[in-house]
PDB file of C-alpha atoms in Angstrom:
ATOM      1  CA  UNK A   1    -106.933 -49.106  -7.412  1.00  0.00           C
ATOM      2  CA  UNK A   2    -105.091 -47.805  -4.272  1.00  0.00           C
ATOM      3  CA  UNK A   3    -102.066 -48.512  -5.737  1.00  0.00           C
ATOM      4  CA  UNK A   4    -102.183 -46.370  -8.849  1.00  0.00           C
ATOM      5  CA  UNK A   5    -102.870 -42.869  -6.365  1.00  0.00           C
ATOM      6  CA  UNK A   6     -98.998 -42.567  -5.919  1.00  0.00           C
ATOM      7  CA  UNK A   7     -97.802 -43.116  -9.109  1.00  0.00           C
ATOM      8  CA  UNK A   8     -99.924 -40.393 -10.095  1.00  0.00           C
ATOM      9  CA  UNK A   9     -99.577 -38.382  -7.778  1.00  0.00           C
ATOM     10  CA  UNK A  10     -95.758 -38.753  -8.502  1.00  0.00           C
ATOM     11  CA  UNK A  11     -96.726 -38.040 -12.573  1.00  0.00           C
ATOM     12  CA  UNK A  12     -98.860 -34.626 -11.447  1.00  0.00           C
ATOM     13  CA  UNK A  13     -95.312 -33.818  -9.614  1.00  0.00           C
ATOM     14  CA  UNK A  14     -93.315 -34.359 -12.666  1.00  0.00           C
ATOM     15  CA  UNK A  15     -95.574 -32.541 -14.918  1.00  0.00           C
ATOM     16  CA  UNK A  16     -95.849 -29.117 -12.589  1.00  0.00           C
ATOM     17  CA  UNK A  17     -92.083 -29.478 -12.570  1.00  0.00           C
ATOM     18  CA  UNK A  18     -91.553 -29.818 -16.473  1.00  0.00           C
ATOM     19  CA  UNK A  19     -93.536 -27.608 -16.491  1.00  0.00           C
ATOM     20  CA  UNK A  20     -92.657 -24.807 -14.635  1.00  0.00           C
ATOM     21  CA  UNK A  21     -89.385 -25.886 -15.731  1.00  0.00           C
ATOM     22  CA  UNK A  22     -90.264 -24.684 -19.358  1.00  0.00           C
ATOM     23  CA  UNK A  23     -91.801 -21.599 -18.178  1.00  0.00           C
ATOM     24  CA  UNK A  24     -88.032 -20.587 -16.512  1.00  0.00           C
ATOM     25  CA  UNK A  25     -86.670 -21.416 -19.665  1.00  0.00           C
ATOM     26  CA  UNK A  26     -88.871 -19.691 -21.704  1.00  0.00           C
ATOM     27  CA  UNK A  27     -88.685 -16.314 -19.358  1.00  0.00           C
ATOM     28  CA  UNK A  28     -84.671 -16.857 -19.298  1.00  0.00           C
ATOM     29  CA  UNK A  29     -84.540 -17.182 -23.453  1.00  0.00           C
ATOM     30  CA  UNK A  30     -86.455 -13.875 -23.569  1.00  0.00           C
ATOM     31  CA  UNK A  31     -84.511 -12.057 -21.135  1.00  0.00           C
ATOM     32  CA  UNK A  32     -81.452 -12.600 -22.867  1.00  0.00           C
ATOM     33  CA  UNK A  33     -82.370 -12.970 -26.056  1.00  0.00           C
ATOM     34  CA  UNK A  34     -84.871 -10.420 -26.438  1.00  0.00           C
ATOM     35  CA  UNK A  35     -84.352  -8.075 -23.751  1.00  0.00           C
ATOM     36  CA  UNK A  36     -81.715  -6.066 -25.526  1.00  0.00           C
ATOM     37  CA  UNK A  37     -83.624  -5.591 -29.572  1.00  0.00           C
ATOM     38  CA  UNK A  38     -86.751  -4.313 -26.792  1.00  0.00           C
ATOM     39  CA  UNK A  39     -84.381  -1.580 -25.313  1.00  0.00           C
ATOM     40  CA  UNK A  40     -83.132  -0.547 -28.340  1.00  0.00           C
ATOM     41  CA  UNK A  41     -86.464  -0.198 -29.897  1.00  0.00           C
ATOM     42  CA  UNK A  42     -87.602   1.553 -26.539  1.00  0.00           C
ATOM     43  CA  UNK A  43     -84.037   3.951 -26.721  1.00  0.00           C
ATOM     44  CA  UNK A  44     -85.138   4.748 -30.998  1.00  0.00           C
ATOM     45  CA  UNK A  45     -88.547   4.856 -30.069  1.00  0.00           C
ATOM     46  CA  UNK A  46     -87.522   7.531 -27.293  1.00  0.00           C
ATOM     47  CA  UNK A  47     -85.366   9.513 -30.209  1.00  0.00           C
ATOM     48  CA  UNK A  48     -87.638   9.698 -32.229  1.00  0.00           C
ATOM     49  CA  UNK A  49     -90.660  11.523 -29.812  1.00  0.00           C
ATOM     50  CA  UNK A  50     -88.080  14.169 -29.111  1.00  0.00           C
ATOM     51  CA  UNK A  51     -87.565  14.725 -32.309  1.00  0.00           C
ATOM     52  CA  UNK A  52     -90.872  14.996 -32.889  1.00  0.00           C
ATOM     53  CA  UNK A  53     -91.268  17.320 -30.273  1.00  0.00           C
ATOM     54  CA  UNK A  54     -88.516  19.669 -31.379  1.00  0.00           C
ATOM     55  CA  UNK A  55     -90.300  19.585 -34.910  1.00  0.00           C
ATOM     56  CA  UNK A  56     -93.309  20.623 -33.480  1.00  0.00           C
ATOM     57  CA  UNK A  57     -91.523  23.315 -31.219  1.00  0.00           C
ATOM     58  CA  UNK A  58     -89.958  24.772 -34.464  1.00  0.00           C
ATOM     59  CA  UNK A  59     -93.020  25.245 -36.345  1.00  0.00           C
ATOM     60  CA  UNK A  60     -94.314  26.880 -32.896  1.00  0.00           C
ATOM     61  CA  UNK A  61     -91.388  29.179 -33.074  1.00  0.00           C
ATOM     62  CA  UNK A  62     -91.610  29.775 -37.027  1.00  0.00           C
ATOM     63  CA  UNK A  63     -94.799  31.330 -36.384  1.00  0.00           C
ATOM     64  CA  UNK A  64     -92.710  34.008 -34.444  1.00  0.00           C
ATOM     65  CA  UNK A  65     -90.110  33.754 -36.849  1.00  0.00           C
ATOM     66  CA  UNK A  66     -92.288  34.127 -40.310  1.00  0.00           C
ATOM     67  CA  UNK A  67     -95.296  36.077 -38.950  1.00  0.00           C
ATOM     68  CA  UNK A  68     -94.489  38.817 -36.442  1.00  0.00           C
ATOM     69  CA  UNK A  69     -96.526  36.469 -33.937  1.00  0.00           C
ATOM     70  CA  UNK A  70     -95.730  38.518 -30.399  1.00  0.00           C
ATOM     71  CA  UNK A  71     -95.497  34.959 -28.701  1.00  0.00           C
ATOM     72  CA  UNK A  72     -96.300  31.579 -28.421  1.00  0.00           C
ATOM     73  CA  UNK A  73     -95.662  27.959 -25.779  1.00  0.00           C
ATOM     74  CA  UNK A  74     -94.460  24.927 -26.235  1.00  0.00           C
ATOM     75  CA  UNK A  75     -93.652  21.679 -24.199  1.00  0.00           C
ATOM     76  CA  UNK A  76     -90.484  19.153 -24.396  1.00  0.00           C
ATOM     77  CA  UNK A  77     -90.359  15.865 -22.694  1.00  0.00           C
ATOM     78  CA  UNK A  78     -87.069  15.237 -21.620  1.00  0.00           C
ATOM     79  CA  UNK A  79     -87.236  11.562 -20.561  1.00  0.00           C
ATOM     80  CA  UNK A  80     -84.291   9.790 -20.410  1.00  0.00           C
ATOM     81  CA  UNK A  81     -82.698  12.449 -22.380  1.00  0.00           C
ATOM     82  CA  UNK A  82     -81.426  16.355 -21.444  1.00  0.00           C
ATOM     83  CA  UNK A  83     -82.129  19.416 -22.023  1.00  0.00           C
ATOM     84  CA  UNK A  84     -79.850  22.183 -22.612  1.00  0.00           C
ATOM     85  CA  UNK A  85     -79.462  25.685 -24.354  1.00  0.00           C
ATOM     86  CA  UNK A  86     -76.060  25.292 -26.046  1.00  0.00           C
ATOM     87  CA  UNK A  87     -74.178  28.549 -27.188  1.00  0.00           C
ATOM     88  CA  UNK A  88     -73.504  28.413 -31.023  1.00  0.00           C
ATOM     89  CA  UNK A  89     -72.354  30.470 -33.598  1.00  0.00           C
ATOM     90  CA  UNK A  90     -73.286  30.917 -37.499  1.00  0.00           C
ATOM     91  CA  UNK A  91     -71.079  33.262 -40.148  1.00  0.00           C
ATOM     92  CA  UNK A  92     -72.526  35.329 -42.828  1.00  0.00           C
ATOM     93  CA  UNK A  93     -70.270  37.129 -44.919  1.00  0.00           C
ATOM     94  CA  UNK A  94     -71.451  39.445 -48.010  1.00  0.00           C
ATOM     95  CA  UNK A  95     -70.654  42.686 -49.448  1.00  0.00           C
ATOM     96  CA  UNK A  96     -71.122  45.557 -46.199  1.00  0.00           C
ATOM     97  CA  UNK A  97     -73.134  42.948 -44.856  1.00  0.00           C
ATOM     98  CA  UNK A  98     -71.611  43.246 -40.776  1.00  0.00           C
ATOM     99  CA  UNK A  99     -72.195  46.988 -40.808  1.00  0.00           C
ATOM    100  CA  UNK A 100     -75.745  46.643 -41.994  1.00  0.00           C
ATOM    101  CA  UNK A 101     -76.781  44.118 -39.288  1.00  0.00           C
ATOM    102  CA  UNK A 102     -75.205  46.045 -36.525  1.00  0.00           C
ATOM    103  CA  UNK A 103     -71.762  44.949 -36.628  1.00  0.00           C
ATOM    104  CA  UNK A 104     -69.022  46.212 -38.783  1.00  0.00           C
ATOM    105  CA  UNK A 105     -67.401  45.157 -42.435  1.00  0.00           C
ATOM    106  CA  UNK A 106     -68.308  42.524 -44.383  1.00  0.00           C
ATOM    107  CA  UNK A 107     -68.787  39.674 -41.834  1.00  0.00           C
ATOM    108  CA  UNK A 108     -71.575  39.077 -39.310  1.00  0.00           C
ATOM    109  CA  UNK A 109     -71.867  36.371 -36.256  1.00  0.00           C
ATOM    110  CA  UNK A 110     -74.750  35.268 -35.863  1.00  0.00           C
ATOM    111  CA  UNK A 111     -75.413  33.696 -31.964  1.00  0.00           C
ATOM    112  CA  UNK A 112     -77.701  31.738 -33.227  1.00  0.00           C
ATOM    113  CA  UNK A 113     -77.624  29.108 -30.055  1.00  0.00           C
ATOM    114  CA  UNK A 114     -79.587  25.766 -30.073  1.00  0.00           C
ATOM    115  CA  UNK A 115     -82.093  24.741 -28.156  1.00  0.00           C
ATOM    116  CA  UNK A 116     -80.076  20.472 -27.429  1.00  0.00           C
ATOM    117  CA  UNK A 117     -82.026  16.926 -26.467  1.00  0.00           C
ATOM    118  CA  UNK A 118     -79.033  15.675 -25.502  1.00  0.00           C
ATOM    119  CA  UNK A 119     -79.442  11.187 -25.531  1.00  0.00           C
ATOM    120  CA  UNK A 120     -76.183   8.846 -24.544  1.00  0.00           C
ATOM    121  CA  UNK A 121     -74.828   8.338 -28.333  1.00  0.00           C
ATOM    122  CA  UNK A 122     -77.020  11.513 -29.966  1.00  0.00           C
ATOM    123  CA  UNK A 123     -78.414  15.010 -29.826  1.00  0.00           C
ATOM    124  CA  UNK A 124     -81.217  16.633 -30.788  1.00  0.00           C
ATOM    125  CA  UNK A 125     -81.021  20.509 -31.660  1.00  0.00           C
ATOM    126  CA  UNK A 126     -83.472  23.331 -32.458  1.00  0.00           C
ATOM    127  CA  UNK A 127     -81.004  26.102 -34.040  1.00  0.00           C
ATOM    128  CA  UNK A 128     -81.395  28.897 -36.484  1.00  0.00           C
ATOM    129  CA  UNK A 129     -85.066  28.134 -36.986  1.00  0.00           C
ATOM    130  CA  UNK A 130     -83.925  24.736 -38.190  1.00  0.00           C
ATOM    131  CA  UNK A 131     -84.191  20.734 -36.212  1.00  0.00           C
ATOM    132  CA  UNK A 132     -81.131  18.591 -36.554  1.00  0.00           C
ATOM    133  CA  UNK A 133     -80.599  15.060 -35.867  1.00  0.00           C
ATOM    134  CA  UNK A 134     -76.867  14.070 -35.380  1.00  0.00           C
ATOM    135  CA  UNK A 135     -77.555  10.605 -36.379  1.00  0.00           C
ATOM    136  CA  UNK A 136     -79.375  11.657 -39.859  1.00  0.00           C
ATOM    137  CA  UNK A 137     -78.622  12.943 -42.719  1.00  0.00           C
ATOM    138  CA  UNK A 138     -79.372  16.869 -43.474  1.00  0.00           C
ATOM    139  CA  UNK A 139     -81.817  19.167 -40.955  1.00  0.00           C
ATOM    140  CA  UNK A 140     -85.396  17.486 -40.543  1.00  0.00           C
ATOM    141  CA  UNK A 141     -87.021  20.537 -40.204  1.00  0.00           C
ATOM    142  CA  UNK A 142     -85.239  23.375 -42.906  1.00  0.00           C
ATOM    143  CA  UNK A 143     -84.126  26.675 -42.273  1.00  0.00           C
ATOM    144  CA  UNK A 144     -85.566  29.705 -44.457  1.00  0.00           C
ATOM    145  CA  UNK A 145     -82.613  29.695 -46.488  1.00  0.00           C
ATOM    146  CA  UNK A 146     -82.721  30.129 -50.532  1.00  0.00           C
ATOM    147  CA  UNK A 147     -80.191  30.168 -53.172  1.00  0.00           C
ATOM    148  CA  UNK A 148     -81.744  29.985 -56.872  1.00  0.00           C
ATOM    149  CA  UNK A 149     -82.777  32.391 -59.701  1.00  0.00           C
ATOM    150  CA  UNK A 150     -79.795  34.827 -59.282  1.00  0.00           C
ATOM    151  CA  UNK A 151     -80.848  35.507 -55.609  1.00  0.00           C
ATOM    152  CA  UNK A 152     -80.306  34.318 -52.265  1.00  0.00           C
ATOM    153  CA  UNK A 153     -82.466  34.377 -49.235  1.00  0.00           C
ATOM    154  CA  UNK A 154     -81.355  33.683 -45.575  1.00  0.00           C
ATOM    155  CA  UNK A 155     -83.574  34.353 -42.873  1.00  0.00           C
ATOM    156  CA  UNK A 156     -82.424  32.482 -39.216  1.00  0.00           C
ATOM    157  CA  UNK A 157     -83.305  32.797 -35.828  1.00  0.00           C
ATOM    158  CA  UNK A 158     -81.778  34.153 -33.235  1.00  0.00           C
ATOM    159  CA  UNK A 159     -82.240  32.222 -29.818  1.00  0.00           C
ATOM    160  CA  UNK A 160     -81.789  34.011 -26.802  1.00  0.00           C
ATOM    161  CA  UNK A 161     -82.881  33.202 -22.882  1.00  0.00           C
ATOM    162  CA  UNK A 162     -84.450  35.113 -19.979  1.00  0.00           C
ATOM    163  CA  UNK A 163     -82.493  34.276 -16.810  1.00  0.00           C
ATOM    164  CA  UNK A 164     -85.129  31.220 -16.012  1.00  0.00           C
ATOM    165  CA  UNK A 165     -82.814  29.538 -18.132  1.00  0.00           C
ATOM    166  CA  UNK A 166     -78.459  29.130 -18.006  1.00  0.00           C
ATOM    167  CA  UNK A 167     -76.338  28.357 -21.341  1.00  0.00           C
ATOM    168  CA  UNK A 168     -73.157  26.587 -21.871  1.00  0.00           C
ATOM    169  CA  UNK A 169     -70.703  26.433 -24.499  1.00  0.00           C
ATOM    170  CA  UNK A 170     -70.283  23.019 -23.912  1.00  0.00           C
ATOM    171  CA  UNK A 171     -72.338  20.148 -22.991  1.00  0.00           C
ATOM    172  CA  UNK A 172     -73.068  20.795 -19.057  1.00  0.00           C
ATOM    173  CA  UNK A 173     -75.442  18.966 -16.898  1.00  0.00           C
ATOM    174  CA  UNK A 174     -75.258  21.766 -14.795  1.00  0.00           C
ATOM    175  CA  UNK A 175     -77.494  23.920 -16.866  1.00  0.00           C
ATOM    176  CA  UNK A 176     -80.055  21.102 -17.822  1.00  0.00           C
ATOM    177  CA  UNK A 177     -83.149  22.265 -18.270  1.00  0.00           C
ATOM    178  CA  UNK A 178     -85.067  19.896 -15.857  1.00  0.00           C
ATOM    179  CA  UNK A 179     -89.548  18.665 -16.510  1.00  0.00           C
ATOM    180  CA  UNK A 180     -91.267  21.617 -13.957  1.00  0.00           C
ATOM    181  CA  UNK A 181     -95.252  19.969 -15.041  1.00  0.00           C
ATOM    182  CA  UNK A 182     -96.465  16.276 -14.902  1.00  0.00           C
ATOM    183  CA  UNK A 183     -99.307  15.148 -17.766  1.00  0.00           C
ATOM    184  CA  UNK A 184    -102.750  15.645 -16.110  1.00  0.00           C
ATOM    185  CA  UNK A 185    -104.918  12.318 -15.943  1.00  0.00           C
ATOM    186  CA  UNK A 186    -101.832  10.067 -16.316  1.00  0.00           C
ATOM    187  CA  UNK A 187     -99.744   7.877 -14.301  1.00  0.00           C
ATOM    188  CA  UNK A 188     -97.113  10.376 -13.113  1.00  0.00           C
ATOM    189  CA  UNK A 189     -93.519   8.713 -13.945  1.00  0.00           C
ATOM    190  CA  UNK A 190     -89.568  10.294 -13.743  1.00  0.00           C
ATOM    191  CA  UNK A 191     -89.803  10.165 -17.357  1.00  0.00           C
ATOM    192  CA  UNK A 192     -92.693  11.320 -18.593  1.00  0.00           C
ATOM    193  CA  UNK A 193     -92.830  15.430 -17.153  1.00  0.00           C
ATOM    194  CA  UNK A 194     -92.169  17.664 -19.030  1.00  0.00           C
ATOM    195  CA  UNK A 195     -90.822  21.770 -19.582  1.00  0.00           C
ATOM    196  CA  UNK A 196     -93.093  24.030 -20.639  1.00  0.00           C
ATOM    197  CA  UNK A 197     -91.356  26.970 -22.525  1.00  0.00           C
ATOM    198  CA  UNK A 198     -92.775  30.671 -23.742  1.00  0.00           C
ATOM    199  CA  UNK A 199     -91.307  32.294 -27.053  1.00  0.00           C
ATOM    200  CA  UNK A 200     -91.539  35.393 -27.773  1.00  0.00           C
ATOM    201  CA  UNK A 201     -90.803  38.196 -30.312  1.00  0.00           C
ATOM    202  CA  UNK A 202     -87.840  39.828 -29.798  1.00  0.00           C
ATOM    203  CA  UNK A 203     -87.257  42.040 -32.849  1.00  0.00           C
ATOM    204  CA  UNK A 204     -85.617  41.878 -36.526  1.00  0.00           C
ATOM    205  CA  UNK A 205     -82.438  43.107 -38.280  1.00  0.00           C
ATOM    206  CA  UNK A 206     -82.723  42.678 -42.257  1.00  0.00           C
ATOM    207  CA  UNK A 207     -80.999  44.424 -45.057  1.00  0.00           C
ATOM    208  CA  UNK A 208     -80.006  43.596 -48.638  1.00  0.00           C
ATOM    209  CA  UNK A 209     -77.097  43.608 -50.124  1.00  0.00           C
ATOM    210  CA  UNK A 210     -75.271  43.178 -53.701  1.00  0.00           C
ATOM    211  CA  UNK A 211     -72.855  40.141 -54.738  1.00  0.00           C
ATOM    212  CA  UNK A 212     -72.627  36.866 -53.222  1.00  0.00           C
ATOM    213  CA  UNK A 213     -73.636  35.658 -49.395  1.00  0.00           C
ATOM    214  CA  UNK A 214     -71.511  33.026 -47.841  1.00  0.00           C
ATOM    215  CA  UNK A 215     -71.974  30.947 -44.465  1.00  0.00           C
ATOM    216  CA  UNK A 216     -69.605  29.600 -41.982  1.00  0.00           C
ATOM    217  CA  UNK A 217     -71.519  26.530 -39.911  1.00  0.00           C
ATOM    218  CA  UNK A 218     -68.548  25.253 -38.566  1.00  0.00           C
ATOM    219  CA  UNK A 219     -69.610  26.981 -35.271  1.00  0.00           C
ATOM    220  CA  UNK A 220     -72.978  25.656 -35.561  1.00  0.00           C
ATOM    221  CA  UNK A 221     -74.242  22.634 -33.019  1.00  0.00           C
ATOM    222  CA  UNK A 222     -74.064  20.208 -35.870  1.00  0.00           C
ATOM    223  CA  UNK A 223     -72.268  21.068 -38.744  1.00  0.00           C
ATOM    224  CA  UNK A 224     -72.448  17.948 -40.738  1.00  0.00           C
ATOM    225  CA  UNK A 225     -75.992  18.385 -40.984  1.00  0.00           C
ATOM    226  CA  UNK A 226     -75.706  21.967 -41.869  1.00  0.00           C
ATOM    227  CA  UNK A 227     -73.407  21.030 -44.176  1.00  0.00           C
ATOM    228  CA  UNK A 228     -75.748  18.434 -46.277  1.00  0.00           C
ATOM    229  CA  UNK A 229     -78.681  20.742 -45.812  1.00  0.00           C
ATOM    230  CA  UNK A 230     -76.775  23.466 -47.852  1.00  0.00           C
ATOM    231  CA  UNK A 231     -75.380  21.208 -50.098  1.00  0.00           C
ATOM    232  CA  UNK A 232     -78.713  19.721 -51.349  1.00  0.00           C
ATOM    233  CA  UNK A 233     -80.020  23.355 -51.358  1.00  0.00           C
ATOM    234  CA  UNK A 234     -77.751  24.340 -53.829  1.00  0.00           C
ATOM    235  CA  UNK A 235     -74.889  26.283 -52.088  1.00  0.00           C
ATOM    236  CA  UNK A 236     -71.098  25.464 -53.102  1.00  0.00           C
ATOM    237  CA  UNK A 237     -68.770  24.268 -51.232  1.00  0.00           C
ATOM    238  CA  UNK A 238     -65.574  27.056 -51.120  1.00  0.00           C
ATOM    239  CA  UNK A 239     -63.586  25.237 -47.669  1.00  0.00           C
ATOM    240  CA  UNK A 240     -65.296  26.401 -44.462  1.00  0.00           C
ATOM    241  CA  UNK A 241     -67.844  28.631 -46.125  1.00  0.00           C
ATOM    242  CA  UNK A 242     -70.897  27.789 -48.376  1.00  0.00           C
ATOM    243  CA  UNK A 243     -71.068  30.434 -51.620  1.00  0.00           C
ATOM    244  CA  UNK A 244     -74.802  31.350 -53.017  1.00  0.00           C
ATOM    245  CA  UNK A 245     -73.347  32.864 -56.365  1.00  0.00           C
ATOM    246  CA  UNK A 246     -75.839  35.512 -56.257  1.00  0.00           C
ATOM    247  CA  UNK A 247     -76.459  38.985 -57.691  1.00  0.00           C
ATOM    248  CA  UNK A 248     -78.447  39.968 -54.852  1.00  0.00           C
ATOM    249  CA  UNK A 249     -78.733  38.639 -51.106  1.00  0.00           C
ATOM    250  CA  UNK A 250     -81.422  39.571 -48.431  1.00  0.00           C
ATOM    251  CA  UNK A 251     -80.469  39.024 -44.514  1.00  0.00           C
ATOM    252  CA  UNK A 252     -82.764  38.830 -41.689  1.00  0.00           C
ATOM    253  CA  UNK A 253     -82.555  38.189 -38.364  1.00  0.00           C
ATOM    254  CA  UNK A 254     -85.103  37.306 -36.410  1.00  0.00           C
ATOM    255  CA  UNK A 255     -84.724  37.193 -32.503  1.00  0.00           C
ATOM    256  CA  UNK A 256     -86.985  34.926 -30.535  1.00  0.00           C
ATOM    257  CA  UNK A 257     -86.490  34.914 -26.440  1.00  0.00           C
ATOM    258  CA  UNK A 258     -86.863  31.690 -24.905  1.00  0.00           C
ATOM    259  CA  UNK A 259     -88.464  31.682 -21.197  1.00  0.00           C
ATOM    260  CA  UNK A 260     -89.015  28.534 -19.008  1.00  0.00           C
ATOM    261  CA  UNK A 261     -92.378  28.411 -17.513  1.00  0.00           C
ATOM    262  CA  UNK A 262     -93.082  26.662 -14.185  1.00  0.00           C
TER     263      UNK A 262
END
């Protein structure tokens, strides 16, 4: 019987090995098998909450935009991603329609600037009253702009800043727009504070005028996207400006200021 004790003994040895032996293997196969689908799905998953968020910060902002509301808040989690106010331009050209909004002639540009969730290989963008994805088709969250029935409404926003927060004309990490507020009753992590912004009501231009309205979005933040939004709305395509062939246009522009809170 005494005999047996170290052949088992040796057996119990072999078995924790194999064992833990599998275990290794199995951890290893994961890590580099699985590890990089999990990121990806972690990076998408990541895209897809700011978007979100910007969706959400553009109905916020609509309410400014649609009903006279004197202000509103909103939050943004930048995570791994940044934020940034980007300077950007949109055209309008119609008959007298620069002199009418301020300007002169028949061409007005419009600063719209976008409000950027800037990832590695994408961006995010709140511009013009409208949410853009640069790795979608078309805006996810649509501009109040109309061309149908012989008339042609375009009513944008204009984004401007107090001096809580810097632009650039460019991408600039330098002018991020950094989380000032952590979640309350959660584990506090780099990734998940977030910026608390105020909006409020900073006035409206608007005026009518006769014949067509065109738009230039070639200064926009994402003109591709502009470019299939308008398309599917019904605009025509004349080289760098979309046509509404219209008897009659209406203009406004509404300007919303944009304040960091701490």
């Amino acid at each position: 019987m005494s005999g047996g004790r170290p052949n088992r003994a040796v057996s119990d040895v072999l078995a924790f090995s194999l064992t833990f032996a599998i275990i290794i293997t199995g951890v290893g196969l994961v890590s580099v098998v699985a590890l990089e689908p999990i990121t990806t799905f972690s990076d998408n998953q990541e895209v897809v909450n700011g978007e979100r968020g910007l969706q959400a910060a553009g109905s916020t902002i609509d309410d400014i935009h649609r009903s006279g509301d004197p202000y509103e808040r909103f939050d943004l989690v930048p995570g791994d991603g940044t934020l940034f106010v980007n300077e950007t331009t949109l055209t309008l050209e119609g008959d007298g329609l620069g002199a009418a909004l301020g300007g002169s002639g028949d061409s007005f540009a419009l600063q719209a600037n976008a409000l950027e969730h800037r990832f590695e290989d994408r961006s995010l963008g709140l511009e013009a009253g409208a949410v853009f994805r640069t790795d979608a088709l078309g805006l996810s969250y649509g501009p109040s702009i109309r061309c149908d029935d012989g008339r042609a409404t375009v009513s944008l926003v204009k984004l401007t800043t107090t001096d809580t927060i810097r632009t650039s004309g460019t991408f600039d990490r330098d002018v991020a727009i950094g989380p000032t507020r952590a979640p309350a009753g959660t584990p506090i992590a780099a990734t998940n504070g977030f910026a608390a912004f105020e909006a409020e009501y900073g006035g409206v231009e608007q005026t009518s005028v006769d014949g067509n309205v065109s738009i230039d979005v070639s200064g926009s933040a994402a003109p591709e996207n502009w470019n299939q939004h308008l398309a599917d709305a019904g605009w025509t395509d004349d080289g760098n400006w979309w046509v509404c062939n219209t008897d009659r246009a209406f203009v406004r522009i509404v300007t919303v200021e944009l304040t960091q809170l701490e």
